[in-house]
Coordinates of C-alpha atoms in Angstrom, one line a residue:
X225 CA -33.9 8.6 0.6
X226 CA -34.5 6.7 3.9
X227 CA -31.6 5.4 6.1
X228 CA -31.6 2.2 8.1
X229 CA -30.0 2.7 11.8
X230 CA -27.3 0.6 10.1
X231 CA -26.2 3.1 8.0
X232 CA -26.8 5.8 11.3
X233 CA -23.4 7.5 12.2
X234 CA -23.2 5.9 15.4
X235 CA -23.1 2.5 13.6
X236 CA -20.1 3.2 11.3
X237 CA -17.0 2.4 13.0
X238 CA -15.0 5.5 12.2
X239 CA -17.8 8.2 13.7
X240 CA -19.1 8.5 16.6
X241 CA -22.9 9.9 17.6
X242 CA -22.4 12.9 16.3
X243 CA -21.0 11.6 12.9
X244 CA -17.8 13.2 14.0
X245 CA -14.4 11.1 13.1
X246 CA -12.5 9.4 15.7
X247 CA -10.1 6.8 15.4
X248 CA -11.4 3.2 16.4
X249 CA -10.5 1.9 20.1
X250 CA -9.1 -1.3 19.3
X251 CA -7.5 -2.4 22.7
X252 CA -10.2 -5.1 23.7
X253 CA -9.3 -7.1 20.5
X254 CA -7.3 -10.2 20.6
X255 CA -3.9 -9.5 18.6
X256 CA -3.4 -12.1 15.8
X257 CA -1.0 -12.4 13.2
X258 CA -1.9 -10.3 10.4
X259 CA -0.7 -10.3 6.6
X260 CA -1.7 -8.1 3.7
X261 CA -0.4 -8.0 0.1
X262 CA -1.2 -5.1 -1.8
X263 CA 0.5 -4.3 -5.5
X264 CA 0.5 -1.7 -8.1
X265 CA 2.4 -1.1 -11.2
X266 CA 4.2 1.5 -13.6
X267 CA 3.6 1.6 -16.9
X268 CA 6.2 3.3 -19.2
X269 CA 7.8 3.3 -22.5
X270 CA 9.9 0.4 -23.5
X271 CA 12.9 2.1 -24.0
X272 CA 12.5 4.1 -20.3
X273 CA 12.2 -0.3 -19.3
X274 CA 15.5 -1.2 -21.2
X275 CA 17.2 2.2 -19.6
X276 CA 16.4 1.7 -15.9
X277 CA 17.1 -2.4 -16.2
X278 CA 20.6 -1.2 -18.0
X279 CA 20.9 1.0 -14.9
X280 CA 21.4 4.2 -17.4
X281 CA 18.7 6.5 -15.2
X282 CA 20.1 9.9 -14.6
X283 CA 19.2 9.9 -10.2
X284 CA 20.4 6.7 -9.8
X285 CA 19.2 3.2 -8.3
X286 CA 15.8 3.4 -9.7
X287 CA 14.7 0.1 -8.2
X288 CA 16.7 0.5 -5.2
X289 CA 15.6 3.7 -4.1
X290 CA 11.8 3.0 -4.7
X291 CA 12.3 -0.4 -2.5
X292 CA 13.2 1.5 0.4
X293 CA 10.9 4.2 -0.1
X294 CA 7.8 1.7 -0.1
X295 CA 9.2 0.0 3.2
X296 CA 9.8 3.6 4.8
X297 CA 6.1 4.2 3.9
X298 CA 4.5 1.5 5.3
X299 CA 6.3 2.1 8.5
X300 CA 4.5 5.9 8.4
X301 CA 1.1 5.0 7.4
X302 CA -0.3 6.2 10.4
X303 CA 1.2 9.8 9.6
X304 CA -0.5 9.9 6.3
X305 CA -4.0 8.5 6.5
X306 CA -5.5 10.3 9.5
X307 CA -7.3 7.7 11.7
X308 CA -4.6 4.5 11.0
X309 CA -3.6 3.2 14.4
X310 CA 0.3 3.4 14.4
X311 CA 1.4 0.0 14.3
X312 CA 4.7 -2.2 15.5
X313 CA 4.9 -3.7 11.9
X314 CA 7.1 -7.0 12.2
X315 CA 7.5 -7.3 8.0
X316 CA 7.6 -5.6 5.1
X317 CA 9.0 -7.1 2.1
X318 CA 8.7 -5.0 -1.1
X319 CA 9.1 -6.7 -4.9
X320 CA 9.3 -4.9 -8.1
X321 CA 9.5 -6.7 -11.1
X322 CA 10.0 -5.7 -14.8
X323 CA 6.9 -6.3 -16.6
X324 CA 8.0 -6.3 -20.3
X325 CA 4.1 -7.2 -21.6
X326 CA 3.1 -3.8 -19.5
X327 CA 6.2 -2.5 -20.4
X328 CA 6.5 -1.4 -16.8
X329 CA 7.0 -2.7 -13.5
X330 CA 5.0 -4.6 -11.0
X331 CA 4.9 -3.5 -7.7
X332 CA 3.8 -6.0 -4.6
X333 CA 4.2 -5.3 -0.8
X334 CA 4.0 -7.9 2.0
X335 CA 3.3 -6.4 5.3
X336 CA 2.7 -8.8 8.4
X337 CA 2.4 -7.9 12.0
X338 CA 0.9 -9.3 15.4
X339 CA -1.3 -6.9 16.7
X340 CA -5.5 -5.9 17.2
X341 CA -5.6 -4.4 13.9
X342 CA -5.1 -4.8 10.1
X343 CA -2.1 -3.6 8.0
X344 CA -4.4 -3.4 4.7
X345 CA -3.6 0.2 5.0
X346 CA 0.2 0.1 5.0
X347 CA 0.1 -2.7 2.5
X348 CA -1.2 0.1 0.1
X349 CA 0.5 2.8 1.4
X350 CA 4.3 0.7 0.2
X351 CA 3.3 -0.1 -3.1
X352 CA 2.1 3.8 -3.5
X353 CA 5.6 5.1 -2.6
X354 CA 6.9 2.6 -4.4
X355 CA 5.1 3.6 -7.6
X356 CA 5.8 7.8 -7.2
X357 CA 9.6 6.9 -6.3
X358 CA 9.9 4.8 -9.0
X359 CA 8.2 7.8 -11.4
X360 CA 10.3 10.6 -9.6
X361 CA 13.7 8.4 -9.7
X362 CA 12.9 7.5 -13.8
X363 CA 10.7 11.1 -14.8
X364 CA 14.0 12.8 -16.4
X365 CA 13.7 9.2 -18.6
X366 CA 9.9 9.6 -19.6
X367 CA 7.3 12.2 -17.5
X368 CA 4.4 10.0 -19.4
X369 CA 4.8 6.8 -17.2
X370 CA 1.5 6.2 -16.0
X371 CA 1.0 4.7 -12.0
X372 CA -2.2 2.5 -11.9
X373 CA -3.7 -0.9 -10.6
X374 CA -3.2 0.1 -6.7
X375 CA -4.9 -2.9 -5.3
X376 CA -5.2 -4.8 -2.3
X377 CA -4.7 -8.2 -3.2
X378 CA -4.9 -10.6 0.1
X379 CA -5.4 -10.2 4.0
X380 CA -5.5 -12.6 6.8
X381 CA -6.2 -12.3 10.2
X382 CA -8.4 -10.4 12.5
X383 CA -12.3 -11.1 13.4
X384 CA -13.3 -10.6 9.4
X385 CA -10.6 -13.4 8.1
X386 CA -9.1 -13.6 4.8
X387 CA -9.9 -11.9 1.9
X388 CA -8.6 -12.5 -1.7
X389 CA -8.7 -10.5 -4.7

């Protein structure tokens, strides 16, 4: 198998010569406003649904607790996924909606920011946290709940523009 200097280490943004990684030196770009909306979901019995809307879980405020935790998150991304810059996030607005049809919940995070880089990264990182709080608040309800569809679903900003799912 051949290689083009395109796919050579020195060309991929996140190792240098050596093919070692470093994180990416981002202070000549411009800073733009930047948006991106990842979501996820929870997929669970329907009676574990009907107990955590009836607010009948045994830790607490299910929904509640899992909001927060997703904001938290995306405000750490840079502490979890090695070479993320840390970031000065200006937004972070986290929805979870009962699903019935799933049964479950949908999870979406909004993160926006002005800065030289993407938040892509903490987009996904909030609905994550989201999804294990919500499974960690709810598990003494149902330990089969099953976390899937981790998605990015929009971004904007930045040299590469938008991108839509």
């Amino acid at each position: 198998m051949t290689h083009s200097d395109a796919d050579s280490p020195a060309s991929l943004s996140h190792l240098d010569a050596q093919g070692q990684a470093h994180m990416v030196d981002v202070s000549a770009k411009d800073q733009t406003v930047r948006e991106a909306i990842a979501t996820a979901h929870v997929k669970m019995q329907p009676q574990t649904l009907a107990q955590i809307e009836a607010g009948n879980a045994p830790k607490g405020d299910v929904l509640g607790t899992a909001r927060i935790a997703g904001i938290m998150a995306a405000k750490q991304t840079s502490n979890l996924i090695p070479l993320c810059h840390p970031l000065p996030i200006q937004k972070v607005e986290l929805e979870i909606t009962p699903d019935p049809a799933l049964p479950g919940y949908q999870i979406q995070a909004t993160v926006k920011i002005k800065a030289e880089t993407g938040v892509e990264m903490e987009a996904l990182t909030a609905v994550s946290v989201a999804a294990l709080t919500l499974y960690d608040m709810a598990k003494a309800l149902e330990k089969s709940m099953e976390i899937g569809g981790i998605r990015l679903l929009k971004k904007t900003g930045g040299k590469s523009g938008e991108y839509w799912a």
